Amino acid sequence: MATDLQLKETIPSLTDRLVATYVEDCTIHHLDHEPLPSRLKVIRVLDHLFEVIFPGFGRRENLHMSNVQYYVGGLLVELHDDLTRQIALALRLDPKFANCSTQDLERKGQQVAVDFLNTIPDLRCMLALDVHAAYDGDPASTGTTETILCYPSVEAVCIYRLAHELFRRGVPLIPRIMTEYAHSKTGIDIHPGATIGRSFFIDHGTGVVIGATCEIGDYVKLYQGVTLGALSFPKDDEGKLIRDEKRHPTLEDHVVVYANATVLGGETVVGHHSVVGSSVWLMDSVDPYTLVTLEKPKLRIREGYQSSATKGAGV
Amino acid sequence: MATDLQLKETIPSLTDRLVATYVEDCTIHHLDHEPLPSRLKVIRVLDHLFEVIFPGFGRRENLHMSNVQYYVGGLLVELHDDLTRQIALALRLDPKFANCSTQDLERKGQQVAVDFLNTIPDLRCMLALDVHAAYDGDPASTGTTETILCYPSVEAVCIYRLAHELFRRGVPLIPRIMTEYAHSKTGIDIHPGATIGRSFFIDHGTGVVIGATCEIGDYVKLYQGVTLGALSFPKDDEGKLIRDEKRHPTLEDHVVVYANATVLGGETVVGHHSVVGSSVWLMDSVDPYTLVTLEKPKLRIREGYQSSATKGAGV
Amino acid sequence: MATDLQLKETIPSLTDRLVATYVEDCTIHHLDHEPLPSRLKVIRVLDHLFEVIFPGFGRRENLHMSNVQYYVGGLLVELHDDLTRQIALALRLDPKFANCSTQDLERKGQQVAVDFLNTIPDLRCMLALDVHAAYDGDPASTGTTETILCYPSVEAVCIYRLAHELFRRGVPLIPRIMTEYAHSKTGIDIHPGATIGRSFFIDHGTGVVIGATCEIGDYVKLYQGVTLGALSFPKDDEGKLIRDEKRHPTLEDHVVVYANATVLGGETVVGHHSVVGSSVWLMDSVDPYTLVTLEKPKLRIREGYQSSATKGAGV
């Protein structure tokens, strides 16, 4: 390349200046002999979990009843080792364990990893219900094979259910790494702290937000763009956000919320068998068996419009 | 690691319990000597198709007129082999072919693969129009090089057009794997069954949903968050969804739909040269040359607001 | 495979037909001895930049004060070389440099690359403020470690700030490749031309669009689905879009815009300390300290609804 060597030789002094900024502000680096949990390794864990939950749907082909035990057994040993290590690194971030030795943290990490892995047989039953809910809820679906291989809902809800099991066991950071990975892949943002019942389905899904303190019953269906959010963020006397309060709504069993509707507030309860229509904006509780829709929207309809006019996005 | 060997030795019994769940429920595994079509291989097919459609824009550099034939010829042979195999695996899932031999399915897969590959020269002309529509439709665009390399619309529409060609030929599963891959990368969810005319552009794109039975004319432009969806899901006498009916709207030529508008229903027709404004929610047909906008929204404007107040997301 | 050799032997003639389409239309290929900037290499540059900006949070573990200098120094040399090359390739696309030699472009590319790399120490301070804004703005956040590792806002804003530095220096194409990569990963679409002040946070983020000519002050917070867009696209006498005009709004310091609100127009100014409520649709300027909300929406609430009814997405 026809580059200027003198200019390139300024890189070492830039390196010095940059490293000096690490010393000044220690909040946005992690320079420490104990690493953080690794996003890449957590994603690898999720890939392995998908293989053991939906065998034959993932990367390994030619699995059948006579060889699946060896394959799954090998993956579970890897998952045991990787989860033990990653959970131990995450627990180190909990101030409660500040004085624990590395060995103590690894023992505790292993205990949580084994407990977690032992939930997978039951989780598979939950996930089978979610897979069927996706088929039953979408007239465009051709079968459960399609919903497992293609539907963002199945991927996001599967990752949420796994993350929630770690969240319930007090593991820092890893549950959120998992659900944000799902968010990135699917556009569906479910906080691992939310609680969600059986047979849950989100159609299309892009833009859905389910807040940390949501409570969702069984047989609930959401569409794209639905926000189950907070109405207000209480602050304490010093003006700091209060972080441990129910801020997000409750949806009872058999509720349906259509596209781009917004339901807000920790005291808002949508009663069972209720339906919230598309684009509704709801901040109050409704009884069971209620249908909430927008008043027929007032539209301005001008005929004979010439599209050579230049009005744009907000017309 | 300081882990407890006894605890680790519980993994084999967990493996047994997990494998037992495969026997109980056979809907969420595919343990079979014939594999499913592979998502990873379908994505590799899409990467190859991008290389032959937009040569010089993808992973291979230094392509020019004197070497492109060798490169493209090699890729087409690989595409022939990979598509033949993947389509054959997909056709096996169609009950109509339940009694076909593997050889018959591969022959049929090859025929579809070759038919499909032969559409690419014409598809390139369609895609060139889409690329130009993106440039013509966005004042922030600097040229077609940028629209091909950067615009989610070009990626999503290209993948949709390829998937639609396979969908039309009755290939199960693979078209949806393709469009959901595009959905994951772009936030644009186009069902492979939709029909879309020439010179189509979606600006920004995140959150767009185009249902399976939509019919879209030529020179149509959509913005982010637009839903072209279903108004109701008819059920049969047993309460099961009816799956083969036009449920989604028709947009005639030269229609523009601005951000976050929602158009619903299989009988809804937006006449040619009409404009649907931002956030409009439309369930009725409109004539050609119609401009539909929200009534100027009624806003509550309170001046002198102190943002130290704590009201939040729903204010 | 049981495929038909004769059918496979049609591939060479398809190759000929396809290559013929490259000759006919030269707008959607780049067959040239000088390649385009490479998306894959630009993404690799972003990965390296993340490593030097947030050391210890990325792929390399076990970084500490005594070894980080070697690691970062090595990455900066690679960044120098890769950026020099990619910027030189991008500059070639600027008609202004049409007559420059490859050597001149590489020298100019190197100059821009070195200038850009020298902004990183200051950019790190900006990004530290964004990281803290994410923690301060979200009651569900457990700390800055979580915001760096998990929050789409931090990833999208970091990539935007890097891209904006290249955009300001007149580098074609690469800034947009960068921000569209962020858009794909996070659902947040920030044009590299926008200007954004300090301590910026976008919660959840999916569906956010920030147009090319937006001006955003300090301490601004946005939620998912917010559009800061254009109201109209002026055209010139020939009906062509005018591409260099302020089309997008200005948000002054300390503004908050809640979920799915839309603010449109190049002359629209949201005064400092104002709040725009969820789902508001605003096309006019508002004074400082203003609270803009929807009128309490008129909802139709029907009790005793039987969900066996079949009305769907638009109920």
PDB file of N, CA, C and O in Angstrom, chain B residues 63-102:
ATOM      1  N   LEU B  63     -14.022  -9.343  -8.785  1.00  0.00           N
ATOM      2  CA  LEU B  63     -14.717  -9.948  -9.914  1.00  0.00           C
ATOM      3  C   LEU B  63     -14.772  -8.943 -11.048  1.00  0.00           C
ATOM      4  O   LEU B  63     -15.042  -7.760 -10.824  1.00  0.00           O
ATOM      5  N   HIS B  64     -14.481  -9.413 -12.239  1.00  0.00           N
ATOM      6  CA  HIS B  64     -14.651  -8.550 -13.408  1.00  0.00           C
ATOM      7  C   HIS B  64     -15.141  -9.403 -14.569  1.00  0.00           C
ATOM      8  O   HIS B  64     -15.302 -10.625 -14.432  1.00  0.00           O
ATOM      9  N   MET B  65     -15.448  -8.732 -15.672  1.00  0.00           N
ATOM     10  CA  MET B  65     -16.099  -9.436 -16.779  1.00  0.00           C
ATOM     11  C   MET B  65     -15.304 -10.651 -17.246  1.00  0.00           C
ATOM     12  O   MET B  65     -15.883 -11.625 -17.714  1.00  0.00           O
ATOM     13  N   SER B  66     -13.972 -10.619 -17.061  1.00  0.00           N
ATOM     14  CA  SER B  66     -13.194 -11.732 -17.599  1.00  0.00           C
ATOM     15  C   SER B  66     -13.101 -12.926 -16.642  1.00  0.00           C
ATOM     16  O   SER B  66     -12.644 -13.996 -17.048  1.00  0.00           O
ATOM     17  N   ASN B  67     -13.515 -12.782 -15.380  1.00  0.00           N
ATOM     18  CA  ASN B  67     -13.467 -13.965 -14.509  1.00  0.00           C
ATOM     19  C   ASN B  67     -14.830 -14.324 -13.902  1.00  0.00           C
ATOM     20  O   ASN B  67     -14.976 -15.360 -13.251  1.00  0.00           O
ATOM     21  N   VAL B  68     -15.836 -13.470 -14.133  1.00  0.00           N
ATOM     22  CA  VAL B  68     -17.098 -13.682 -13.418  1.00  0.00           C
ATOM     23  C   VAL B  68     -17.805 -14.960 -13.869  1.00  0.00           C
ATOM     24  O   VAL B  68     -18.466 -15.638 -13.078  1.00  0.00           O
ATOM     25  N   GLN B  69     -17.604 -15.329 -15.139  1.00  0.00           N
ATOM     26  CA  GLN B  69     -18.281 -16.524 -15.642  1.00  0.00           C
ATOM     27  C   GLN B  69     -17.855 -17.786 -14.878  1.00  0.00           C
ATOM     28  O   GLN B  69     -18.671 -18.632 -14.543  1.00  0.00           O
ATOM     29  N   TYR B  70     -16.563 -17.902 -14.601  1.00  0.00           N
ATOM     30  CA  TYR B  70     -16.085 -19.085 -13.876  1.00  0.00           C
ATOM     31  C   TYR B  70     -16.665 -19.123 -12.468  1.00  0.00           C
ATOM     32  O   TYR B  70     -17.086 -20.160 -11.966  1.00  0.00           O
ATOM     33  N   TYR B  71     -16.653 -17.934 -11.850  1.00  0.00           N
ATOM     34  CA  TYR B  71     -17.125 -17.861 -10.465  1.00  0.00           C
ATOM     35  C   TYR B  71     -18.607 -18.208 -10.386  1.00  0.00           C
ATOM     36  O   TYR B  71     -19.028 -19.062  -9.592  1.00  0.00           O
ATOM     37  N   VAL B  72     -19.400 -17.572 -11.245  1.00  0.00           N
ATOM     38  CA  VAL B  72     -20.844 -17.769 -11.223  1.00  0.00           C
ATOM     39  C   VAL B  72     -21.206 -19.188 -11.659  1.00  0.00           C
ATOM     40  O   VAL B  72     -22.093 -19.827 -11.078  1.00  0.00           O
ATOM     41  N   GLY B  73     -20.492 -19.693 -12.654  1.00  0.00           N
ATOM     42  CA  GLY B  73     -20.746 -21.065 -13.100  1.00  0.00           C
ATOM     43  C   GLY B  73     -20.528 -22.063 -11.974  1.00  0.00           C
ATOM     44  O   GLY B  73     -21.342 -22.975 -11.761  1.00  0.00           O
ATOM     45  N   GLY B  74     -19.448 -21.866 -11.221  1.00  0.00           N
ATOM     46  CA  GLY B  74     -19.177 -22.762 -10.090  1.00  0.00           C
ATOM     47  C   GLY B  74     -20.262 -22.691  -9.029  1.00  0.00           C
ATOM     48  O   GLY B  74     -20.714 -23.717  -8.498  1.00  0.00           O
ATOM     49  N   LEU B  75     -20.697 -21.457  -8.742  1.00  0.00           N
ATOM     50  CA  LEU B  75     -21.746 -21.307  -7.734  1.00  0.00           C
ATOM     51  C   LEU B  75     -23.052 -21.947  -8.182  1.00  0.00           C
ATOM     52  O   LEU B  75     -23.771 -22.551  -7.380  1.00  0.00           O
ATOM     53  N   LEU B  76     -23.375 -21.813  -9.464  1.00  0.00           N
ATOM     54  CA  LEU B  76     -24.642 -22.382  -9.945  1.00  0.00           C
ATOM     55  C   LEU B  76     -24.641 -23.907  -9.840  1.00  0.00           C
ATOM     56  O   LEU B  76     -25.671 -24.522  -9.531  1.00  0.00           O
ATOM     57  N   VAL B  77     -23.486 -24.521 -10.067  1.00  0.00           N
ATOM     58  CA  VAL B  77     -23.413 -25.978  -9.893  1.00  0.00           C
ATOM     59  C   VAL B  77     -23.645 -26.348  -8.425  1.00  0.00           C
ATOM     60  O   VAL B  77     -24.416 -27.265  -8.107  1.00  0.00           O
ATOM     61  N   GLU B  78     -23.012 -25.599  -7.533  1.00  0.00           N
ATOM     62  CA  GLU B  78     -23.252 -25.850  -6.096  1.00  0.00           C
ATOM     63  C   GLU B  78     -24.711 -25.623  -5.735  1.00  0.00           C
ATOM     64  O   GLU B  78     -25.303 -26.385  -4.964  1.00  0.00           O
ATOM     65  N   LEU B  79     -25.287 -24.546  -6.271  1.00  0.00           N
ATOM     66  CA  LEU B  79     -26.696 -24.257  -5.990  1.00  0.00           C
ATOM     67  C   LEU B  79     -27.586 -25.387  -6.503  1.00  0.00           C
ATOM     68  O   LEU B  79     -28.556 -25.783  -5.833  1.00  0.00           O
ATOM     69  N   HIS B  80     -27.262 -25.882  -7.695  1.00  0.00           N
ATOM     70  CA  HIS B  80     -28.027 -27.009  -8.237  1.00  0.00           C
ATOM     71  C   HIS B  80     -28.020 -28.188  -7.269  1.00  0.00           C
ATOM     72  O   HIS B  80     -29.069 -28.761  -6.945  1.00  0.00           O
ATOM     73  N   ASP B  81     -26.842 -28.529  -6.773  1.00  0.00           N
ATOM     74  CA  ASP B  81     -26.742 -29.708  -5.901  1.00  0.00           C
ATOM     75  C   ASP B  81     -27.430 -29.460  -4.555  1.00  0.00           C
ATOM     76  O   ASP B  81     -28.188 -30.301  -4.075  1.00  0.00           O
ATOM     77  N   ASP B  82     -27.159 -28.301  -3.970  1.00  0.00           N
ATOM     78  CA  ASP B  82     -27.715 -28.026  -2.640  1.00  0.00           C
ATOM     79  C   ASP B  82     -29.236 -27.891  -2.700  1.00  0.00           C
ATOM     80  O   ASP B  82     -29.948 -28.403  -1.826  1.00  0.00           O
ATOM     81  N   LEU B  83     -29.734 -27.169  -3.692  1.00  0.00           N
ATOM     82  CA  LEU B  83     -31.184 -26.982  -3.798  1.00  0.00           C
ATOM     83  C   LEU B  83     -31.890 -28.304  -4.096  1.00  0.00           C
ATOM     84  O   LEU B  83     -32.959 -28.589  -3.542  1.00  0.00           O
ATOM     85  N   THR B  84     -31.296 -29.099  -4.971  1.00  0.00           N
ATOM     86  CA  THR B  84     -31.894 -30.409  -5.266  1.00  0.00           C
ATOM     87  C   THR B  84     -32.095 -31.200  -3.975  1.00  0.00           C
ATOM     88  O   THR B  84     -33.181 -31.707  -3.691  1.00  0.00           O
ATOM     89  N   ARG B  85     -31.043 -31.262  -3.186  1.00  0.00           N
ATOM     90  CA  ARG B  85     -31.095 -32.024  -1.931  1.00  0.00           C
ATOM     91  C   ARG B  85     -32.101 -31.419  -0.953  1.00  0.00           C
ATOM     92  O   ARG B  85     -32.947 -32.122  -0.401  1.00  0.00           O
ATOM     93  N   GLN B  86     -32.046 -30.117  -0.742  1.00  0.00           N
ATOM     94  CA  GLN B  86     -32.919 -29.484   0.256  1.00  0.00           C
ATOM     95  C   GLN B  86     -34.385 -29.542  -0.182  1.00  0.00           C
ATOM     96  O   GLN B  86     -35.276 -29.758   0.641  1.00  0.00           O
ATOM     97  N   ILE B  87     -34.628 -29.325  -1.469  1.00  0.00           N
ATOM     98  CA  ILE B  87     -36.017 -29.385  -1.943  1.00  0.00           C
ATOM     99  C   ILE B  87     -36.553 -30.813  -1.817  1.00  0.00           C
ATOM    100  O   ILE B  87     -37.699 -31.032  -1.409  1.00  0.00           O
ATOM    101  N   ALA B  88     -35.710 -31.795  -2.134  1.00  0.00           N
ATOM    102  CA  ALA B  88     -36.160 -33.188  -1.988  1.00  0.00           C
ATOM    103  C   ALA B  88     -36.541 -33.478  -0.537  1.00  0.00           C
ATOM    104  O   ALA B  88     -37.568 -34.106  -0.256  1.00  0.00           O
ATOM    105  N   LEU B  89     -35.741 -32.992   0.404  1.00  0.00           N
ATOM    106  CA  LEU B  89     -36.056 -33.212   1.824  1.00  0.00           C
ATOM    107  C   LEU B  89     -37.355 -32.505   2.214  1.00  0.00           C
ATOM    108  O   LEU B  89     -38.128 -33.007   3.028  1.00  0.00           O
ATOM    109  N   ALA B  90     -37.575 -31.326   1.635  1.00  0.00           N
ATOM    110  CA  ALA B  90     -38.797 -30.583   1.952  1.00  0.00           C
ATOM    111  C   ALA B  90     -40.031 -31.270   1.368  1.00  0.00           C
ATOM    112  O   ALA B  90     -41.069 -31.382   2.033  1.00  0.00           O
ATOM    113  N   LEU B  91     -39.907 -31.767   0.125  1.00  0.00           N
ATOM    114  CA  LEU B  91     -41.059 -32.404  -0.525  1.00  0.00           C
ATOM    115  C   LEU B  91     -41.535 -33.629   0.262  1.00  0.00           C
ATOM    116  O   LEU B  91     -42.726 -33.937   0.293  1.00  0.00           O
ATOM    117  N   ARG B  92     -40.594 -34.298   0.909  1.00  0.00           N
ATOM    118  CA  ARG B  92     -40.953 -35.452   1.728  1.00  0.00           C
ATOM    119  C   ARG B  92     -42.001 -35.093   2.787  1.00  0.00           C
ATOM    120  O   ARG B  92     -42.748 -35.959   3.254  1.00  0.00           O
ATOM    121  N   LEU B  93     -42.045 -33.818   3.194  1.00  0.00           N
ATOM    122  CA  LEU B  93     -42.988 -33.398   4.234  1.00  0.00           C
ATOM    123  C   LEU B  93     -44.404 -33.187   3.687  1.00  0.00           C
ATOM    124  O   LEU B  93     -45.343 -32.988   4.455  1.00  0.00           O
ATOM    125  N   ASP B  94     -44.534 -33.193   2.348  1.00  0.00           N
ATOM    126  CA  ASP B  94     -45.848 -32.991   1.746  1.00  0.00           C
ATOM    127  C   ASP B  94     -46.582 -34.337   1.710  1.00  0.00           C
ATOM    128  O   ASP B  94     -46.095 -35.284   1.083  1.00  0.00           O
ATOM    129  N   PRO B  95     -47.730 -34.447   2.385  1.00  0.00           N
ATOM    130  CA  PRO B  95     -48.434 -35.739   2.450  1.00  0.00           C
ATOM    131  C   PRO B  95     -48.671 -36.337   1.062  1.00  0.00           C
ATOM    132  O   PRO B  95     -48.694 -37.561   0.901  1.00  0.00           O
ATOM    133  N   LYS B  96     -48.796 -35.450   0.059  1.00  0.00           N
ATOM    134  CA  LYS B  96     -49.016 -35.904  -1.315  1.00  0.00           C
ATOM    135  C   LYS B  96     -47.903 -36.835  -1.817  1.00  0.00           C
ATOM    136  O   LYS B  96     -48.118 -37.678  -2.689  1.00  0.00           O
ATOM    137  N   PHE B  97     -46.685 -36.655  -1.269  1.00  0.00           N
ATOM    138  CA  PHE B  97     -45.553 -37.462  -1.723  1.00  0.00           C
ATOM    139  C   PHE B  97     -45.168 -38.543  -0.712  1.00  0.00           C
ATOM    140  O   PHE B  97     -44.055 -39.070  -0.759  1.00  0.00           O
ATOM    141  N   ALA B  98     -46.099 -38.851   0.187  1.00  0.00           N
ATOM    142  CA  ALA B  98     -45.771 -39.765   1.283  1.00  0.00           C
ATOM    143  C   ALA B  98     -45.246 -41.110   0.765  1.00  0.00           C
ATOM    144  O   ALA B  98     -44.387 -41.735   1.391  1.00  0.00           O
ATOM    145  N   ASN B  99     -45.722 -41.543  -0.396  1.00  0.00           N
ATOM    146  CA  ASN B  99     -45.318 -42.872  -0.871  1.00  0.00           C
ATOM    147  C   ASN B  99     -44.182 -42.842  -1.888  1.00  0.00           C
ATOM    148  O   ASN B  99     -43.854 -43.865  -2.467  1.00  0.00           O
ATOM    149  N   CYS B 100     -43.605 -41.667  -2.106  1.00  0.00           N
ATOM    150  CA  CYS B 100     -42.516 -41.588  -3.087  1.00  0.00           C
ATOM    151  C   CYS B 100     -41.228 -42.154  -2.517  1.00  0.00           C
ATOM    152  O   CYS B 100     -40.939 -41.998  -1.330  1.00  0.00           O
ATOM    153  N   SER B 101     -40.429 -42.742  -3.389  1.00  0.00           N
ATOM    154  CA  SER B 101     -39.095 -43.187  -2.971  1.00  0.00           C
ATOM    155  C   SER B 101     -38.169 -41.977  -2.871  1.00  0.00           C
ATOM    156  O   SER B 101     -38.440 -40.911  -3.440  1.00  0.00           O
ATOM    157  N   THR B 102     -37.062 -42.169  -2.162  1.00  0.00           N
ATOM    158  CA  THR B 102     -36.058 -41.113  -2.069  1.00  0.00           C
ATOM    159  C   THR B 102     -35.599 -40.695  -3.462  1.00  0.00           C
ATOM    160  O   THR B 102     -35.412 -39.506  -3.742  1.00  0.00           O
TER     161      THR B 102
END
